[in-house]
Tab-separated table of C-alpha atoms and ligand atoms in Angstrom:
chain	number	residue	atom	x	y	z
C	1	UNK	CA	89.226	-39.947	107.912
C	2	UNK	CA	92.209	-38.228	109.485
C	3	UNK	CA	93.045	-37.219	113.065
C	4	UNK	CA	92.973	-33.566	111.895
C	5	UNK	CA	89.366	-33.880	110.763
C	6	UNK	CA	88.387	-35.020	114.270
C	7	UNK	CA	89.395	-31.589	115.512
C	8	UNK	CA	92.007	-32.681	118.027
C	9	UNK	CA	94.489	-30.200	119.518
C	10	UNK	CA	97.599	-29.534	117.336
C	11	UNK	CA	99.803	-30.677	120.234
C	12	UNK	CA	98.072	-34.052	120.124
C	13	UNK	CA	98.337	-34.266	116.330
C	14	UNK	CA	102.063	-33.641	116.631
C	15	UNK	CA	102.426	-36.446	119.133
C	16	UNK	CA	100.406	-38.802	116.964
C	17	UNK	CA	102.583	-38.039	113.955
C	18	UNK	CA	105.611	-38.813	116.148
C	19	UNK	CA	104.038	-42.101	117.123
C	20	UNK	CA	103.672	-42.915	113.435
C	21	UNK	CA	99.856	-43.142	113.558
C	22	UNK	CA	98.551	-42.159	110.122
C	23	UNK	CA	94.803	-42.532	110.604
C	24	UNK	CA	92.324	-43.244	113.402
C	25	UNK	CA	91.338	-46.865	113.883
C	26	UNK	CA	87.600	-47.618	113.573
C	27	UNK	CA	86.984	-47.405	117.322
C	28	UNK	CA	88.842	-44.091	117.464
C	29	UNK	CA	86.887	-42.665	114.547
C	30	UNK	CA	83.651	-43.673	116.224
C	31	UNK	CA	84.443	-42.808	119.827
C	32	UNK	CA	86.495	-39.591	119.652
C	33	UNK	CA	83.688	-37.334	118.370
C	34	UNK	CA	81.293	-38.645	121.041
C	35	UNK	CA	83.798	-38.017	123.854
C	36	UNK	CA	84.705	-34.561	122.498
C	37	UNK	CA	81.014	-33.641	122.642
C	38	UNK	CA	81.001	-34.504	126.303
C	39	UNK	CA	78.495	-37.372	126.207
C	40	UNK	CA	78.679	-40.691	127.974
C	41	UNK	CA	80.052	-43.531	125.864
C	42	UNK	CA	79.589	-47.266	125.970
C	43	UNK	CA	82.194	-48.785	123.699
C	44	UNK	CA	82.669	-52.430	122.747
C	45	UNK	CA	86.263	-52.816	121.697
C	46	UNK	CA	89.035	-55.214	122.589
C	47	UNK	CA	92.702	-54.681	123.191
C	48	UNK	CA	94.426	-54.278	119.880
C	49	UNK	CA	91.758	-52.063	118.368
C	50	UNK	CA	93.356	-48.819	119.507
C	51	UNK	CA	90.847	-48.351	122.346
C	52	UNK	CA	93.302	-46.644	124.669
C	53	UNK	CA	93.839	-43.776	122.274
C	54	UNK	CA	90.070	-43.718	121.611
C	55	UNK	CA	89.521	-42.399	125.128
C	56	UNK	CA	92.934	-40.901	125.906
C	57	UNK	CA	93.050	-38.471	122.960
C	58	UNK	CA	89.691	-36.753	123.493
C	59	UNK	CA	90.307	-36.816	127.268
C	60	UNK	CA	93.645	-35.014	126.887
C	61	UNK	CA	92.036	-32.613	124.388
C	62	UNK	CA	89.266	-31.740	126.824
C	63	UNK	CA	91.570	-31.351	129.808
C	64	UNK	CA	93.960	-29.175	127.814
C	65	UNK	CA	91.119	-26.690	127.238
C	66	UNK	CA	90.452	-26.275	130.918
C	67	UNK	CA	93.852	-26.572	132.586
C	68	UNK	CA	93.572	-25.194	136.118
C	69	UNK	CA	96.024	-22.551	137.307
C	70	UNK	CA	96.444	-23.534	140.929
C	71	UNK	CA	96.484	-26.724	142.962
C	72	UNK	CA	95.525	-29.698	140.936
C	73	UNK	CA	92.687	-31.907	142.053
C	74	UNK	CA	92.431	-34.959	139.826
C	75	UNK	CA	89.977	-34.246	137.003
C	76	UNK	CA	89.962	-37.599	135.338
C	77	UNK	CA	90.010	-41.104	136.718
C	78	UNK	CA	90.773	-44.161	134.582
C	79	UNK	CA	90.070	-47.521	136.203
C	80	UNK	CA	91.700	-50.665	134.863
C	81	UNK	CA	91.549	-54.283	136.022
C	82	UNK	CA	95.329	-54.871	136.234
C	83	UNK	CA	98.501	-53.109	137.078
C	84	UNK	CA	99.913	-53.924	133.699
C	85	UNK	CA	97.040	-52.280	131.912
C	86	UNK	CA	97.262	-49.236	134.229
C	87	UNK	CA	100.937	-48.909	133.431
C	88	UNK	CA	100.332	-49.304	129.711
C	89	UNK	CA	97.546	-46.711	129.683
C	90	UNK	CA	99.841	-44.365	131.581
C	91	UNK	CA	102.615	-44.856	129.052
C	92	UNK	CA	100.195	-44.163	126.201
C	93	UNK	CA	98.842	-41.048	127.912
C	94	UNK	CA	102.365	-39.743	128.353
C	95	UNK	CA	103.200	-40.422	124.717
C	96	UNK	CA	100.047	-38.711	123.445
C	97	UNK	CA	100.219	-35.862	125.926
C	98	UNK	CA	103.939	-35.175	125.669
C	99	UNK	CA	103.393	-31.693	124.195
C	100	UNK	CA	100.693	-30.783	126.726
C	101	UNK	CA	101.049	-29.789	130.369
C	102	UNK	CA	98.772	-32.441	131.807
C	103	UNK	CA	100.032	-34.578	134.638
C	104	UNK	CA	99.091	-38.170	135.360
C	105	UNK	CA	99.976	-40.863	137.853
C	106	UNK	CA	99.271	-44.519	138.435
C	107	UNK	CA	97.759	-45.898	141.594
C	108	UNK	CA	98.037	-49.670	141.931
C	109	UNK	CA	98.938	-52.334	144.431
C	110	UNK	CA	102.170	-54.265	144.829
C	111	UNK	CA	104.193	-51.101	145.355
C	112	UNK	CA	104.364	-48.915	148.433
C	113	UNK	CA	101.725	-46.274	148.960
C	114	UNK	CA	104.129	-43.505	149.999
C	115	UNK	CA	105.177	-42.238	146.580
C	116	UNK	CA	101.544	-42.440	145.406
C	117	UNK	CA	100.434	-40.340	148.385
C	118	UNK	CA	103.124	-37.811	147.577
C	119	UNK	CA	102.162	-37.646	143.926
C	120	UNK	CA	98.511	-37.125	144.870
C	121	UNK	CA	99.488	-34.414	147.380
C	122	UNK	CA	101.552	-32.573	144.771
C	123	UNK	CA	98.482	-32.581	142.526
C	124	UNK	CA	97.762	-34.468	139.365
C	125	UNK	CA	95.231	-34.145	136.542
C	126	UNK	CA	94.660	-37.776	135.645
C	127	UNK	CA	94.747	-40.844	137.885
C	128	UNK	CA	95.061	-44.312	136.326
C	129	UNK	CA	94.146	-46.770	139.050
C	130	UNK	CA	93.246	-50.349	139.839
C	131	UNK	CA	90.112	-50.422	142.042
C	132	UNK	CA	91.617	-52.123	145.128
C	133	UNK	CA	94.476	-49.681	145.732
C	134	UNK	CA	92.280	-46.702	144.929
C	135	UNK	CA	89.915	-47.803	147.683
C	136	UNK	CA	92.901	-48.042	150.051
C	137	UNK	CA	93.678	-44.397	149.256
C	138	UNK	CA	90.050	-43.406	149.671
C	139	UNK	CA	90.044	-44.990	153.126
C	140	UNK	CA	93.239	-43.156	154.041
C	141	UNK	CA	91.801	-39.962	152.599
C	142	UNK	CA	94.909	-39.520	150.509
C	143	UNK	CA	92.858	-39.056	147.348
C	144	UNK	CA	90.181	-36.494	146.655
C	145	UNK	CA	87.774	-37.635	143.925
C	146	UNK	CA	85.400	-34.666	144.253
C	147	UNK	CA	86.829	-32.928	141.184
C	148	UNK	CA	86.508	-35.838	138.756
C	149	UNK	CA	84.874	-34.682	135.526
C	150	UNK	CA	85.626	-37.715	133.459
C	151	UNK	CA	85.555	-41.348	134.564
C	152	UNK	CA	86.829	-44.107	132.321
C	153	UNK	CA	86.179	-47.776	133.020
C	154	UNK	CA	88.652	-49.649	130.856
C	155	UNK	CA	88.080	-53.346	130.229
C	156	UNK	CA	85.022	-53.146	132.410
C	157	UNK	CA	84.054	-56.745	131.625
C	158	UNK	CA	87.343	-57.950	133.079
C	159	UNK	CA	86.878	-55.831	136.167
C	160	UNK	CA	83.542	-57.546	136.726
C	161	UNK	CA	85.041	-60.971	135.963
C	162	UNK	CA	87.690	-60.283	138.563
C	163	UNK	CA	85.106	-59.502	141.254
C	164	UNK	CA	85.611	-55.735	141.337
C	165	UNK	CA	81.883	-54.822	141.227
C	166	UNK	CA	81.676	-53.878	144.953
C	167	UNK	CA	84.822	-51.785	144.628
C	168	UNK	CA	83.506	-50.110	141.482
C	169	UNK	CA	80.275	-49.225	143.257
C	170	UNK	CA	82.160	-47.612	146.100
C	171	UNK	CA	84.253	-45.595	143.699
C	172	UNK	CA	81.251	-44.557	141.628
C	173	UNK	CA	79.593	-43.315	144.800
C	174	UNK	CA	82.647	-41.152	145.571
C	175	UNK	CA	82.935	-39.327	142.258
C	176	UNK	CA	80.630	-36.415	141.363
C	177	UNK	CA	77.232	-37.325	139.872
C	178	UNK	CA	77.715	-34.803	137.087
C	179	UNK	CA	80.518	-36.227	135.125
C	180	UNK	CA	81.264	-37.876	131.809
C	181	UNK	CA	81.533	-41.652	131.964
C	182	UNK	CA	83.273	-43.735	129.319
C	183	UNK	CA	82.963	-47.493	129.573
C	184	UNK	CA	85.100	-49.790	127.419
C	185	UNK	CA	84.461	-53.496	127.372
C	186	UNK	CA	85.204	-56.378	125.048
C	187	UNK	CA	81.470	-57.100	124.838
C	188	UNK	CA	78.106	-55.663	125.812
C	189	UNK	CA	77.244	-58.658	127.981
C	190	UNK	CA	74.219	-58.214	130.333
C	191	UNK	CA	76.287	-57.304	133.440
C	192	UNK	CA	77.954	-54.498	131.435
C	193	UNK	CA	74.613	-53.211	130.263
C	194	UNK	CA	73.351	-53.285	133.853
C	195	UNK	CA	76.378	-51.298	135.036
C	196	UNK	CA	75.819	-48.773	132.233
C	197	UNK	CA	72.105	-48.453	133.030
C	198	UNK	CA	72.835	-47.796	136.646
C	199	UNK	CA	75.794	-45.402	136.381
C	200	UNK	CA	75.681	-43.754	132.985
C	201	UNK	CA	73.604	-41.004	131.472
C	202	UNK	CA	72.079	-41.853	128.079
C	203	UNK	CA	75.308	-43.343	126.786
C	204	UNK	CA	75.993	-43.518	123.056
C	205	UNK	CA	76.968	-46.997	122.012
C	206	UNK	CA	79.796	-47.714	119.609
C	207	UNK	CA	81.109	-51.120	118.732
C	208	UNK	CA	83.845	-52.516	116.554
C	209	UNK	CA	83.775	-56.102	115.570
C	210	UNK	CA	86.954	-57.952	116.268
C	211	UNK	CA	88.261	-60.010	113.424
C	212	UNK	CA	87.125	-63.277	114.961
C	213	UNK	CA	86.308	-64.924	111.714
C	214	UNK	CA	88.767	-65.753	109.012
C	215	UNK	CA	88.031	-64.622	105.496
C	216	UNK	CA	87.076	-67.557	103.311
C	217	UNK	CA	89.471	-66.384	100.675
C	218	UNK	CA	92.366	-67.488	102.901
C	219	UNK	CA	93.835	-70.899	102.292
C	220	UNK	CA	95.511	-72.606	105.239
C	221	UNK	CA	98.625	-74.694	104.806
C	222	UNK	CA	100.362	-76.688	107.505
C	223	UNK	CA	103.860	-77.983	106.919
C	224	UNK	CA	104.873	-80.541	109.539
C	225	UNK	CA	108.534	-80.195	110.371
C	226	UNK	CA	110.974	-81.051	113.138
C	227	UNK	CA	111.526	-78.053	115.405
C	228	UNK	CA	115.265	-78.116	114.669
C	229	UNK	CA	114.611	-77.696	110.942
C	230	UNK	CA	112.047	-74.905	111.145
C	231	UNK	CA	114.429	-72.087	110.356
C	232	UNK	CA	115.666	-73.801	107.221
C	233	UNK	CA	112.116	-74.552	106.143
C	234	UNK	CA	111.172	-70.935	106.705
C	235	UNK	CA	114.043	-69.829	104.515
C	236	UNK	CA	112.961	-72.357	101.893
C	237	UNK	CA	109.347	-71.125	101.920
C	238	UNK	CA	110.446	-67.494	101.814
C	239	UNK	CA	112.794	-68.090	98.945
C	240	UNK	CA	109.940	-69.544	96.931
C	241	UNK	CA	108.078	-66.277	97.457
C	242	UNK	CA	110.933	-63.811	97.768
C	243	UNK	CA	109.426	-60.916	95.876
C	244	UNK	CA	106.416	-60.619	98.176
C	245	UNK	CA	106.054	-58.869	101.463
C	246	UNK	CA	105.719	-61.529	104.146
C	247	UNK	CA	104.719	-61.199	107.755
C	248	UNK	CA	106.182	-63.952	109.940
C	249	UNK	CA	104.855	-64.578	113.428
C	250	UNK	CA	107.065	-65.669	116.265
C	251	UNK	CA	105.701	-66.577	119.676
C	252	UNK	CA	108.511	-64.863	121.556
C	253	UNK	CA	110.473	-61.617	121.300
C	254	UNK	CA	113.748	-63.435	121.634
C	255	UNK	CA	112.676	-65.894	118.932
C	256	UNK	CA	111.796	-62.994	116.629
C	257	UNK	CA	115.238	-61.480	117.043
C	258	UNK	CA	116.966	-64.777	116.440
C	259	UNK	CA	114.979	-65.325	113.271
C	260	UNK	CA	115.871	-61.896	111.954
C	261	UNK	CA	119.562	-62.538	112.599
C	262	UNK	CA	119.279	-65.904	110.812
C	263	UNK	CA	117.328	-64.528	107.825
C	264	UNK	CA	119.609	-61.501	107.466
C	265	UNK	CA	122.666	-63.793	107.495
C	266	UNK	CA	120.993	-65.715	104.688
C	267	UNK	CA	120.705	-62.491	102.697
C	268	UNK	CA	117.038	-61.652	103.304
C	269	UNK	CA	115.916	-58.152	104.140
C	270	UNK	CA	114.245	-58.815	107.503
C	271	UNK	CA	113.274	-56.759	110.579
C	272	UNK	CA	111.588	-57.569	113.850
C	273	UNK	CA	108.774	-55.778	115.589
C	274	UNK	CA	108.084	-56.561	119.216
C	275	UNK	CA	107.578	-55.096	122.651
C	276	UNK	CA	111.278	-54.775	123.539
C	277	UNK	CA	111.928	-52.515	120.586
C	278	UNK	CA	111.714	-48.791	121.098
C	279	UNK	CA	108.759	-47.059	119.492
C	280	UNK	CA	111.176	-45.510	116.998
C	281	UNK	CA	112.576	-48.904	116.025
C	282	UNK	CA	109.068	-50.291	115.591
C	283	UNK	CA	107.929	-47.380	113.480
C	284	UNK	CA	111.024	-47.672	111.313
C	285	UNK	CA	110.592	-51.403	110.830
C	286	UNK	CA	106.984	-50.928	109.883
C	287	UNK	CA	107.642	-48.138	107.408
C	288	UNK	CA	110.561	-50.081	105.862
C	289	UNK	CA	108.242	-53.013	105.432
C	290	UNK	CA	105.571	-50.874	103.852
C	291	UNK	CA	107.978	-49.241	101.439
C	292	UNK	CA	109.504	-52.608	100.542
C	293	UNK	CA	113.013	-51.934	101.944
C	294	UNK	CA	112.300	-54.839	104.230
C	295	UNK	CA	110.525	-57.854	102.721
C	296	UNK	CA	110.144	-60.026	105.823
C	297	UNK	CA	108.695	-58.544	109.017
C	298	UNK	CA	108.925	-60.859	111.995
C	299	UNK	CA	106.387	-59.905	114.653
C	300	UNK	CA	105.103	-61.151	117.995
C	301	UNK	CA	101.342	-61.326	118.483
C	302	UNK	CA	100.998	-58.301	120.709
C	303	UNK	CA	103.329	-56.098	118.705
C	304	UNK	CA	101.341	-56.894	115.568
C	305	UNK	CA	98.035	-55.862	117.127
C	306	UNK	CA	96.781	-52.529	116.009
C	307	UNK	CA	99.605	-51.971	113.592
C	308	UNK	CA	98.366	-50.810	110.311
C	309	UNK	CA	99.442	-53.485	107.846
C	310	UNK	CA	96.777	-55.214	105.949
C	311	UNK	CA	96.303	-56.800	102.606
C	312	UNK	CA	99.239	-59.130	102.707
C	313	UNK	CA	99.335	-62.025	100.317
C	314	UNK	CA	100.966	-64.359	102.811
C	315	UNK	CA	101.384	-64.751	106.561
C	316	UNK	CA	103.670	-67.395	107.965
C	317	UNK	CA	103.388	-68.829	111.460
C	318	UNK	CA	106.936	-69.754	112.402
C	319	UNK	CA	105.393	-71.145	115.529
C	320	UNK	CA	101.790	-71.486	116.473
C	321	UNK	CA	100.287	-69.130	119.040
C	322	UNK	CA	99.606	-70.522	122.500
C	323	UNK	CA	96.055	-69.259	122.240
C	324	UNK	CA	93.951	-70.315	119.257
C	325	UNK	CA	92.248	-66.931	118.854
C	326	UNK	CA	95.651	-65.371	118.142
C	327	UNK	CA	95.773	-67.514	114.997
C	328	UNK	CA	92.652	-65.693	113.831
C	329	UNK	CA	94.184	-62.298	114.635
C	330	UNK	CA	97.362	-63.263	112.767
C	331	UNK	CA	95.526	-64.530	109.728
C	332	UNK	CA	93.277	-61.473	109.715
C	333	UNK	CA	96.219	-59.738	108.053
C	334	UNK	CA	95.666	-61.554	104.838
C	335	UNK	CA	92.784	-62.231	102.470
C	336	UNK	CA	91.027	-58.976	103.208
C	337	UNK	CA	88.392	-57.416	101.003
C	338	UNK	CA	87.992	-60.503	98.881
C	339	UNK	CA	91.690	-60.787	98.032
C	340	UNK	CA	93.320	-64.217	98.020
C	341	UNK	CA	95.417	-64.890	101.094
C	342	UNK	CA	97.670	-67.663	102.209
C	343	UNK	CA	98.349	-68.723	105.780
C	344	UNK	CA	101.328	-71.026	106.147
C	345	UNK	CA	102.140	-72.677	109.501
C	346	UNK	CA	105.322	-74.530	110.238
C	347	UNK	CA	104.261	-76.988	112.890
C	348	UNK	CA	106.454	-79.297	114.963
C	349	UNK	CA	105.269	-82.366	116.826
C	350	UNK	CA	105.199	-80.545	120.202
C	351	UNK	CA	102.688	-78.022	118.785
C	352	UNK	CA	100.154	-80.658	117.768
C	353	UNK	CA	97.815	-79.714	120.619
C	354	UNK	CA	97.866	-76.039	119.577
C	355	UNK	CA	96.980	-77.046	116.047
C	356	UNK	CA	94.087	-79.125	117.302
C	357	UNK	CA	92.746	-76.059	119.194
C	358	UNK	CA	93.025	-73.929	116.061
C	359	UNK	CA	91.194	-76.456	113.902
C	360	UNK	CA	88.441	-76.633	116.529
C	361	UNK	CA	88.091	-72.843	116.617
C	362	UNK	CA	88.083	-72.497	112.834
C	363	UNK	CA	85.688	-75.475	112.586
C	364	UNK	CA	87.685	-76.462	109.611
C	365	UNK	CA	90.130	-79.162	108.796
C	366	UNK	CA	93.524	-77.976	107.686
C	367	UNK	CA	95.379	-80.262	105.386
C	368	UNK	CA	98.977	-81.102	106.106
C	369	UNK	CA	101.599	-81.250	103.400
C	370	UNK	CA	105.196	-82.287	103.862
C	371	UNK	CA	107.796	-80.211	102.082
C	372	UNK	CA	110.312	-82.533	100.360
C	373	UNK	CA	113.554	-82.533	102.308
C	374	UNK	CA	111.838	-81.329	105.490
C	375	UNK	CA	109.676	-84.363	106.356
C	376	UNK	CA	109.398	-84.643	110.143
C	377	UNK	CA	110.686	-87.603	112.125
C	378	UNK	CA	107.570	-87.452	114.384
C	379	UNK	CA	104.188	-87.070	112.710
C	380	UNK	CA	101.719	-84.456	113.974
C	381	UNK	CA	98.863	-85.789	116.035
C	382	UNK	CA	95.655	-83.956	116.712
C	383	UNK	CA	93.910	-86.370	119.049
C	384	UNK	CA	93.045	-85.585	122.670
C	385	UNK	CA	96.579	-86.405	123.887
C	386	UNK	CA	98.316	-84.138	121.344
C	387	UNK	CA	101.277	-82.417	123.026
C	388	UNK	CA	101.801	-78.716	123.546
C	389	UNK	CA	105.089	-76.840	123.822
C	390	UNK	CA	106.226	-76.278	127.378
C	391	UNK	CA	108.383	-73.202	126.917
C	392	UNK	CA	107.363	-69.831	125.508
C	393	UNK	CA	106.063	-66.662	127.015
C	394	UNK	CA	102.354	-67.182	127.204
C	395	UNK	CA	102.242	-70.158	129.465
C	396	UNK	CA	98.984	-71.941	130.214
C	397	UNK	CA	99.194	-71.176	133.896
C	398	UNK	CA	99.653	-67.459	133.199
C	399	UNK	CA	96.433	-67.343	131.281
C	400	UNK	CA	94.518	-69.500	133.657
C	401	UNK	CA	94.271	-67.294	136.679
C	402	UNK	CA	92.218	-64.583	135.106
C	403	UNK	CA	88.935	-66.267	134.714
C	404	UNK	CA	89.609	-69.708	136.048
C	405	UNK	CA	89.435	-71.146	132.546
C	406	UNK	CA	92.035	-73.569	131.446
C	407	UNK	CA	94.291	-72.361	128.663
C	408	UNK	CA	92.950	-73.394	125.318
C	409	UNK	CA	89.295	-72.867	126.295
C	410	UNK	CA	87.841	-70.012	124.374
C	411	UNK	CA	85.955	-66.955	125.337
C	412	UNK	CA	83.095	-66.615	122.950
C	413	UNK	CA	84.242	-63.239	121.759
C	414	UNK	CA	87.934	-63.903	121.600
C	415	UNK	CA	90.368	-63.183	124.355
C	416	UNK	CA	91.339	-59.646	124.850
C	417	UNK	CA	94.947	-59.832	124.848
C	418	UNK	CA	97.858	-59.582	127.153
C	419	UNK	CA	99.117	-56.225	128.167
C	420	UNK	CA	102.675	-57.184	128.367
C	421	UNK	CA	104.372	-59.661	126.220
C	422	UNK	CA	104.705	-61.947	129.206
C	423	UNK	CA	100.965	-62.353	129.318
C	424	UNK	CA	98.560	-60.448	131.527
C	425	UNK	CA	99.387	-61.509	135.030
C	426	UNK	CA	96.255	-61.211	137.080
C	427	UNK	CA	98.184	-60.298	140.185
C	428	UNK	CA	95.702	-57.697	141.319
C	429	UNK	CA	92.779	-59.926	140.541
C	430	UNK	CA	94.126	-62.889	142.373
C	431	UNK	CA	94.753	-60.764	145.368
C	432	UNK	CA	91.199	-59.529	145.213
C	433	UNK	CA	89.883	-63.063	144.862
C	434	UNK	CA	91.830	-64.060	147.922
C	435	UNK	CA	90.211	-61.175	149.722
C	436	UNK	CA	86.726	-62.208	148.816
C	437	UNK	CA	84.606	-62.781	151.793
C	438	UNK	CA	86.214	-59.901	153.592
C	439	UNK	CA	84.153	-56.779	154.190
C	440	UNK	CA	83.140	-54.690	151.232
C	441	UNK	CA	85.672	-52.065	152.262
C	442	UNK	CA	88.413	-54.418	151.128
C	443	UNK	CA	86.599	-55.964	148.199
S	1	LIG	P1	95.098	-50.710	122.273
S	1	LIG	O1	93.931	-51.381	121.655
S	1	LIG	O2	94.791	-49.403	122.835
S	1	LIG	O3	95.839	-51.632	123.205
S	1	LIG	O4	96.142	-50.391	121.072
S	1	LIG	C1	96.797	-51.389	120.365
S	1	LIG	C2	98.020	-50.882	119.644
S	1	LIG	O5	97.645	-50.051	118.545
S	1	LIG	C3	98.975	-50.066	120.450
S	1	LIG	O6	100.268	-50.540	120.244
S	1	LIG	C4	98.849	-48.654	119.933
S	1	LIG	O7	100.062	-47.978	120.058
S	1	LIG	C5	98.474	-48.866	118.504
S	1	LIG	N1	97.622	-47.821	117.914
S	1	LIG	C6	96.596	-47.166	118.537
S	1	LIG	N2	96.039	-46.307	117.653
S	1	LIG	C7	96.702	-46.415	116.489
S	1	LIG	C8	96.564	-45.782	115.198
S	1	LIG	N3	95.601	-44.864	114.954
S	1	LIG	N4	97.405	-46.169	114.236
S	1	LIG	C9	98.363	-47.088	114.458
S	1	LIG	N5	98.545	-47.722	115.638
S	1	LIG	C10	97.732	-47.371	116.657
């Protein structure tokens, strides 16, 4: 299936080509036709599946067909649980809609209301908002929701987790009854179904299964090593396998860059792909990797989500992810469709606790094997007191606030990702939680 065959506007197809998207992801292929037809949609898809484009593309397409001549009342409202997600959705909308004349703005807390009021007064087609700040604008009457044709609830399960149900109900009461509603959630848990039953009209359901199981054709290898010797061990492992395309995961963007510098100095053709790289640089790195100009692609977890590389013979974890489910996402790149795959992790003593979490999640023991010349001075331990690294970008406390779960505990359906490489700070949600107990108006 191609984007052309979905019948999207040529201006959108141009933007997609510029983004380097070759084909729709499964959620896009399933959702876009439903949205284009104008029906309500209940979609189960996590971050990393391409869900943002799944609603943004048909939304932009539909709005481009009915662009108003005069003053712009907002015609579409996208609600997100966090500021980070709102900003990310806005960025994506701007990328996809760059050849269209459709305006959008974000409405979220933590910044002053003045510029938001002005943007709303000037007129805008699409609002991307977090519920709390939107309610503030509703109370000030600085936003008019009476022209909303399309309402998107993005990561609806997280909005409910964060206590936004009263706010959602107020917003739903303020938008027209005749509208199209698109609800995206990581799961179809009962509260989501209840929300859909109450506020949606005969929604079509689409669902994509996250890769939360590892193919049994993948073999897992752990090489214990001292942290200071990891780079040399990586080079050693790569040089054993130099003719093959290898994806290497680094926990941090800075770490990915340092590795590429190191590998390049050692004569390897390596490139990095992470959130600090421009879209052009990412697209180039990816296409160089696919064509074989680059043999080692060093990626961070979030940058690797949704990128279209599969069927790799080997994936190397230069460091273990802070969250065990990310191991599954990483390894999902290899051993597909019955092919043999190899997952190699270079694990230092301080990552023992992370390894324990991964073994627990996989329900599988992973054998350790020392590489001669790289034997560690401290053995790995996977008992209850196994240590975890203290530095890195996805710190336990950053992940904790969202649902009050300690880092390392697992959501049954996999976590649904950070929206910035620094983790998804639940600033808005915490604020809302602090407000709990105050009147519904400020929920
Ligand atoms: P999302 O699930 O919306 O957070 O998207 C995850 C990542 O996939 C983002 O970096 C998107 O830019 C990227 N992406 C979305 N759709 C496609 C596509 N059809 N092909 C390649 N990458 C995509």
